Amino acid sequence: MSVTKAAEKKASSNRRSAELLDLYERMVLIREAERMCGVLFAEGEIPGFIHLSDGQEAVSVGVMASMTAEDTISSTHRGHGHALAKGLALDSFFKELMGKVDGACKGRGGSMHVADLSVGMLGANGIVGGGVAIAVGSGLAHKLRGGDAIAASFFGDGALAEGVFHESLNIASLMQIPVLFACENNGWSEFSPTSTQIVFSLEDLAAAHKIDYRRVDGSDLEEVSAVASEIIDAMRRDRRPRVLECITVRARGHFEGDAQRYRGAGPAPVDPLAKTRLLLEEAGASAGDLDQLSERARTQVAAAIEAARRSDEPTLQSAAEEVYAQGVKP
Amino acid sequence: MSASAVRLGHVINRALDDALARDSTVVLMGEDIGKAGGSFAVTRGLQEKHGRARVIDMPISENAIAGMAVGLALSGYRPVVEIMFMDFIALAMDAVVNQAAKLHFMFGGQGAVPLVIRTQHGGGLNAGPQHSQCLEAWFAHIPGLKVVCPATLDDAYALLQASIDDPNPVIFIEHKSLYAMKGELSAPPPEARLGVANIVRPGTDVTIVTYGAMVQKALAAADRLAQESIDAEVIDLRTIQPWDEATVLESLSRTHRLVVAHEAVEAFGVGAEIAARMAHVGFDELDGPIVRVGGAFMPVPFGRGLEAAYLPGEAQIVEAARSTYG
């Protein structure tokens, strides 16, 4: 190998490491934010229900690594990771979950309905499958408008049993709409193993709808981001839908506080953060640097929570004023 | 030059055609709305004229169609969806009620969902229990939705334009028996605002509040009441959500008697809301009971004689007006 080639290879490997480090940092931030969501929920500072995506961070971060602010996503009730990966600010996020006036949705949506249209995040959704057709519609908007933006719908394997999901696959394929159906298959449909709920495989379903299908190990950040990048690049060119099934893990219960009496002891799940950290260490990152990165995430999250605590509750009057939009052009 | 006679379908077609021409973000979506022109021929010719990207024929998937319309609306378009029969909106209720109606509020005022769902309600064609319902009260009950129900050709044009221009999701309801209505569309075509009622026949003795196809029946009833020296005022609500409370109250304060009439099932209907509200804010004006006219509490029956007997009409309105005298 020539000196130049070796240098090029080293540079490319460094670039890959730098990208991986950046994505790892986003995963760490999501993990830390959700860890603190659990704490705040237990202490009563976050009302309602929350559904943590602990164990699924590599999917959000890996897929969205190839998306821009022009691209749009719809999400699920387990949508914290999607929202933060798409660019929702940490302050906005905590303020919303704590029901404060300057939260992303002025304290009216909460955990299950977080949205930030300015970064193309078209909303978490309290209805299983509720965001799927919305993403298809947004994908149609991208297609009608021209350009190369795409839409993605994140959904869990539980949504496969919903009728609108089947309607959406058919229409996206029929009309050739650039929408990525990104399934986070964690094996659970709320409190029931999905194997007791669904008789078909997503791969077969995609084939029946003539949509290209890929499966990845959702705990493997490198694999998710590499395959997603390949798929999304192709979608930007050919404007066709794709199905990406990410086999992942729901490390916690259906909702926070779920005693999970229905759940037997399974094999220890692979933690995408630990896995990526190992990779980074093998590539030469120092443990001290990686710890520092985690410390930085803790500081950022703590600051966002402090800001949220200082923030006010909204008034009913201000909410009443926005039941209807007043003449705004969207 | 006098305008040539047109039917309601032509007027809606014209309104859609004009909206497509005027605003490049308007797209039509629905089942069989392309080449077939819709089951009532309302969209005939629009796909040929505006192309398949603007007038989009959809498979029979009401929930996905409505959900996609929400996604389009959030992404800067103004979709106008046709739901072939109002009964079929039941298949799209998640998209309409949980998504479209709530997003502007739930997202803290971010963006808007400017979509119109055009559909038709009502009996008269012996279409049976699953093709004849009047379900407008369902939607009027949901904060975030608007509900529009025109009774005249001019209103059909003007209110559809206003619905398309509105930044909120609007359920726009055409009565299927009105498709046969023939008349002229004013030139230039009229404009209207949502939420403004129309006093279609001034009177002094009793106020009859109604909307849609029932307006003609109320006018006929008013003619009959005139023979009994009861001078009825007929108000066409035009918009059910928001409804024009001020106009109704002002009328009640002159006539002191109120009838609310609609074809939809009487129980828990639009009339119940108007009656309850007027009993509250207009109590001091009332000289008699507020009386509702509405469909019997049964699914719309099929048979010719059976359906005719079921549908509330002129006779029931006359009887109701008389009964406001106690």
Short mmCIF file of C-alpha atoms in Angstrom, two decimals, chain A residues 133-244:
data_model
loop_
_atom_site.label_atom_id
_atom_site.label_comp_id
_atom_site.label_asym_id
_atom_site.label_seq_id
_atom_site.Cartn_x
_atom_site.Cartn_y
_atom_site.Cartn_z
CA ALA A 133 -50.82 7.89 7.08
CA ILE A 134 -49.73 11.38 8.16
CA ALA A 135 -46.17 10.54 7.08
CA VAL A 136 -47.47 9.15 3.78
CA GLY A 137 -49.33 12.42 3.23
CA SER A 138 -46.23 14.41 4.04
CA GLY A 139 -44.27 12.22 1.64
CA LEU A 140 -46.85 13.00 -1.02
CA ALA A 141 -46.33 16.70 -0.30
CA HIS A 142 -42.58 16.24 -0.89
CA LYS A 143 -43.31 14.43 -4.13
CA LEU A 144 -45.77 17.07 -5.37
CA ARG A 145 -43.38 19.87 -4.48
CA GLY A 146 -40.38 18.33 -6.23
CA GLY A 147 -36.90 18.32 -4.70
CA ASP A 148 -35.48 15.36 -2.84
CA ALA A 149 -36.98 15.54 0.64
CA ILE A 150 -38.45 12.37 2.10
CA ALA A 151 -40.84 11.49 4.92
CA ALA A 152 -40.42 8.74 7.49
CA SER A 153 -42.94 7.08 9.71
CA PHE A 154 -41.59 5.53 12.88
CA PHE A 155 -43.91 2.91 14.34
CA GLY A 156 -43.72 -0.13 16.55
CA ASP A 157 -44.53 -3.71 15.65
CA GLY A 158 -47.86 -3.35 17.47
CA ALA A 159 -48.99 -0.97 14.70
CA LEU A 160 -48.75 -3.78 12.15
CA ALA A 161 -52.15 -4.97 13.36
CA GLU A 162 -53.81 -1.62 12.56
CA GLY A 163 -55.82 -1.34 9.34
CA VAL A 164 -54.50 2.08 8.44
CA PHE A 165 -50.98 0.64 8.28
CA HIS A 166 -52.02 -1.76 5.54
CA GLU A 167 -53.89 0.98 3.68
CA SER A 168 -50.80 3.17 3.91
CA LEU A 169 -48.39 0.58 2.52
CA ASN A 170 -50.70 -0.04 -0.42
CA ILE A 171 -51.12 3.64 -1.22
CA ALA A 172 -47.43 4.48 -0.81
CA SER A 173 -46.49 1.73 -3.23
CA LEU A 174 -49.34 2.40 -5.64
CA MET A 175 -48.56 6.12 -5.84
CA GLN A 176 -44.78 5.78 -5.42
CA ILE A 177 -44.50 8.10 -2.45
CA PRO A 178 -41.07 8.71 -0.87
CA VAL A 179 -41.91 7.54 2.64
CA LEU A 180 -39.72 5.35 4.81
CA PHE A 181 -41.71 2.93 6.95
CA ALA A 182 -39.31 2.52 9.86
CA CYS A 183 -40.49 -0.25 12.17
CA GLU A 184 -39.04 -0.50 15.65
CA ASN A 185 -39.73 -4.14 16.31
CA ASN A 186 -39.18 -4.69 20.02
CA GLY A 187 -41.37 -7.78 20.13
CA TRP A 188 -44.03 -6.18 22.31
CA SER A 189 -47.51 -4.92 21.44
CA GLU A 190 -48.11 -3.01 24.65
CA PHE A 191 -48.51 -5.89 27.18
CA SER A 192 -48.57 -8.79 24.73
CA PRO A 193 -45.82 -10.47 22.78
CA THR A 194 -46.33 -9.48 19.15
CA SER A 195 -45.94 -13.12 18.18
CA THR A 196 -49.36 -13.68 19.77
CA GLN A 197 -50.87 -10.80 17.74
CA ILE A 198 -49.51 -10.93 14.22
CA VAL A 199 -49.54 -13.89 11.85
CA PHE A 200 -47.44 -12.38 9.04
CA SER A 201 -43.94 -10.97 8.83
CA LEU A 202 -43.23 -7.40 7.86
CA GLU A 203 -40.89 -8.69 5.19
CA ASP A 204 -43.72 -10.69 3.59
CA LEU A 205 -46.07 -7.75 3.92
CA ALA A 206 -43.59 -5.41 2.23
CA ALA A 207 -43.13 -7.95 -0.58
CA ALA A 208 -46.91 -8.24 -0.99
CA HIS A 209 -47.01 -4.46 -1.45
CA LYS A 210 -43.99 -4.50 -3.76
CA ILE A 211 -41.93 -2.33 -1.42
CA ASP A 212 -38.20 -2.95 -0.94
CA TYR A 213 -37.50 -4.26 2.52
CA ARG A 214 -34.40 -4.30 4.70
CA ARG A 215 -33.86 -5.63 8.18
CA VAL A 216 -31.19 -4.41 10.57
CA ASP A 217 -30.02 -5.11 14.06
CA GLY A 218 -31.53 -2.11 15.80
CA SER A 219 -28.94 -2.24 18.56
CA ASP A 220 -26.12 -1.77 16.08
CA LEU A 221 -25.69 1.92 15.40
CA GLU A 222 -23.22 1.40 12.57
CA GLU A 223 -25.50 -1.04 10.80
CA VAL A 224 -28.64 1.07 11.25
CA SER A 225 -26.96 4.24 10.06
CA ALA A 226 -25.21 2.57 7.12
CA VAL A 227 -28.34 0.83 5.83
CA ALA A 228 -30.56 3.86 6.49
CA SER A 229 -28.12 6.07 4.64
CA GLU A 230 -28.13 3.72 1.65
CA ILE A 231 -31.95 3.51 1.62
CA ILE A 232 -32.54 7.23 2.10
CA ASP A 233 -30.01 8.13 -0.61
CA ALA A 234 -31.87 5.82 -2.95
CA MET A 235 -35.23 7.32 -1.97
CA ARG A 236 -33.97 10.81 -2.70
CA ARG A 237 -33.20 9.62 -6.22
CA ASP A 238 -36.04 7.25 -7.06
CA ARG A 239 -38.87 8.78 -4.94
CA ARG A 240 -40.13 5.36 -3.92
CA PRO A 241 -41.17 4.02 -0.51
CA ARG A 242 -39.06 1.62 1.56
CA VAL A 243 -39.60 -0.56 4.59
CA LEU A 244 -36.86 -0.78 7.21
#
